[in-house]
Short mmCIF file of C-alpha atoms in Angstrom, two decimals:
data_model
loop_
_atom_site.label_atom_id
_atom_site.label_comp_id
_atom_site.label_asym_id
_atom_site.label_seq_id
_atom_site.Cartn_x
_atom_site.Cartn_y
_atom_site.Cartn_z
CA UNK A 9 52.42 -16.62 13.24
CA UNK A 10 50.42 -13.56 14.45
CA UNK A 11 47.19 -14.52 12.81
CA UNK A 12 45.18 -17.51 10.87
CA UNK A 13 42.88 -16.90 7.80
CA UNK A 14 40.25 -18.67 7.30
CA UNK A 15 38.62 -18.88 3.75
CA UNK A 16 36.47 -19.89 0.94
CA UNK A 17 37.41 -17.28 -1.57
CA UNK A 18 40.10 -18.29 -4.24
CA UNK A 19 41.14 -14.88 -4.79
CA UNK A 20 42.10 -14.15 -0.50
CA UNK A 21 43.79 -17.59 -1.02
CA UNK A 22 46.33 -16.19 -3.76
CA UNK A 23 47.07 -13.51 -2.09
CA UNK A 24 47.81 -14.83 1.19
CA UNK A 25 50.01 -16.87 3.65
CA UNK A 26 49.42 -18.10 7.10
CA UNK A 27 45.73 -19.72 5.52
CA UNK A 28 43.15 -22.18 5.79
CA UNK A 29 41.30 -22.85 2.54
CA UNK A 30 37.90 -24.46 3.14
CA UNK A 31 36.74 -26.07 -0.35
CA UNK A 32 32.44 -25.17 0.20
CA UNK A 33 30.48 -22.67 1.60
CA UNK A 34 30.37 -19.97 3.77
CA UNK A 35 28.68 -21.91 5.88
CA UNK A 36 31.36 -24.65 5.63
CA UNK A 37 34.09 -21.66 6.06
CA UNK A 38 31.90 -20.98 9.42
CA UNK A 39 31.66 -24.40 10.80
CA UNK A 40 35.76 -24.71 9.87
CA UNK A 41 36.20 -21.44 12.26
CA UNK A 42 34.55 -22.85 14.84
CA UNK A 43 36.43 -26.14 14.82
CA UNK A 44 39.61 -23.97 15.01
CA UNK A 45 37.94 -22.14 17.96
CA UNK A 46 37.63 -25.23 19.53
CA UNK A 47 40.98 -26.20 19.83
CA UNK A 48 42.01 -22.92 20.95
CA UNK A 49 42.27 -20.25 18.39
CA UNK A 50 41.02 -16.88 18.91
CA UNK A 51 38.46 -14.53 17.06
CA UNK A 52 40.31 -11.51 15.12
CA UNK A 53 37.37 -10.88 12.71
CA UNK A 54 33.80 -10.79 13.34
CA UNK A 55 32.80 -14.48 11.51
CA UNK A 56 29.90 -12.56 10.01
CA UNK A 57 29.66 -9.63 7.16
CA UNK A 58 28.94 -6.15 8.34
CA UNK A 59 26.08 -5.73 6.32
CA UNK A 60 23.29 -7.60 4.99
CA UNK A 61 23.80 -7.48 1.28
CA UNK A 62 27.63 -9.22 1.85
CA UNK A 63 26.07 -12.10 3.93
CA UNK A 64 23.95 -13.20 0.90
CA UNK A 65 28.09 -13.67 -0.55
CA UNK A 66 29.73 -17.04 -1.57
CA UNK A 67 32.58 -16.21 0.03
CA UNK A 68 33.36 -15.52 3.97
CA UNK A 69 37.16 -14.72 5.08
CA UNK A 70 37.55 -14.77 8.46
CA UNK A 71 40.67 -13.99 10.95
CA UNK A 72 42.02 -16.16 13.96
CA UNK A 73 44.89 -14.94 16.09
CA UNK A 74 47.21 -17.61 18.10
CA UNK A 75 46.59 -20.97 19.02
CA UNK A 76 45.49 -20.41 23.23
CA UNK A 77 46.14 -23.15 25.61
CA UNK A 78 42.11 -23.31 26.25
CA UNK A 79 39.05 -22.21 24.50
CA UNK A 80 38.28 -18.85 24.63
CA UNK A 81 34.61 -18.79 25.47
CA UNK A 82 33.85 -15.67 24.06
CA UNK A 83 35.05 -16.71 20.81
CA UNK A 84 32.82 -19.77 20.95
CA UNK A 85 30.13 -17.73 21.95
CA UNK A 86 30.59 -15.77 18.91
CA UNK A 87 31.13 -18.02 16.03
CA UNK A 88 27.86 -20.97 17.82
CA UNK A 89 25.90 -17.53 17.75
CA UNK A 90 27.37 -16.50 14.08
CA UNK A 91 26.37 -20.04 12.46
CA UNK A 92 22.98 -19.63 14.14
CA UNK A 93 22.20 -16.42 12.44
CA UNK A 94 23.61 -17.06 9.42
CA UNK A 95 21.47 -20.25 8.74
CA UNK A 96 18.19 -18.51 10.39
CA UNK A 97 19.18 -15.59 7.60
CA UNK A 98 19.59 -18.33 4.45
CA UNK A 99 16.07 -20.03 5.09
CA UNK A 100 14.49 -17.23 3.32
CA UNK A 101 17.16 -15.83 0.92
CA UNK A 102 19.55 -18.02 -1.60
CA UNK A 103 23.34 -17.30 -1.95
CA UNK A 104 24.02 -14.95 -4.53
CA UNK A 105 26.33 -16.36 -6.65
CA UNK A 106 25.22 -14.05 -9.97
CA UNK A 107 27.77 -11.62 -8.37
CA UNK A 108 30.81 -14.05 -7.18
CA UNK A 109 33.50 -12.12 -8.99
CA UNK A 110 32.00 -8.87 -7.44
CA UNK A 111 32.28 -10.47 -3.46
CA UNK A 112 35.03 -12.40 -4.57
CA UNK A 113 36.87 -8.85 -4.34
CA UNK A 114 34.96 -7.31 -1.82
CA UNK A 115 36.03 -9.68 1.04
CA UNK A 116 39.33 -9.30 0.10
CA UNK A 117 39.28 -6.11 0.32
CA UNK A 118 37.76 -6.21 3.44
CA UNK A 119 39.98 -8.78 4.66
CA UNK A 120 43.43 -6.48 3.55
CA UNK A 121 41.74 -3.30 5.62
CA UNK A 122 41.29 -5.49 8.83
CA UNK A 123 45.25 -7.14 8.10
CA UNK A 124 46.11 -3.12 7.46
CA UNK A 125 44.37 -1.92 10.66
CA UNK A 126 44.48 -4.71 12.93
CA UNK A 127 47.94 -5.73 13.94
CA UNK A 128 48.51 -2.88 16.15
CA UNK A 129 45.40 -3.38 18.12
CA UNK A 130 45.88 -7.15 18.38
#
């Protein structure tokens, strides 16, 4: 296994294997990635959306690569700093779930362009 998914969106989990399905949030999806980063998996994907309109999604995919034999610290740093923001960002704005269909697809798509991409840089 080159890689680990991490996910809350139905439609990623259809589509792919090798896949953690985290029944709740984004935030839940977040916290789950950082659990996994604790016992040694790797960041692939930055755990947060590239812009500020997909952060207000229900859904948040993220890639892990291989299990390490300790944490990687820069990882951790990344996904403790990730849920940080993300929760300092929801105080003021709700989840947008009037357009779940809509980021259903986009972070799938997002997702299959990193998978595309990525293996030859990982």
């Amino acid at each position: 296994m080159k890689y680990l998914i991490v996910t809350n969106n139905p439609a990623v989990a259809a589509r792919k294997d090798n896949m953690v399905f985290v029944e709740g949030s984004a935030a839940e999806t977040l916290i789950k990635v950082r659990d996994l980063v604790h016992e040694g998996y790797e960041l692939i994907s930055h755990p947060l959306a590239a812009s500020l309109r997909m952060l207000f999604s229900p859904f948040r995919s993220v890639i892990l690569g291989k299990k390490l034999t300790k944490v990687d610290s820069f990882s951790l740093v990344i996904i403790e700093d990730s849920i940080i923001k993300y929760k300092r960002h929801m105080e003021f704005r709700k989840t947008d779930t009037a357009h779940a269909e809509d980021y259903k697809m986009m972070d799938l798509i997002l997702l299959e362009a990193v998978l595309d991409e990525g293996p030859i840089l990982w």
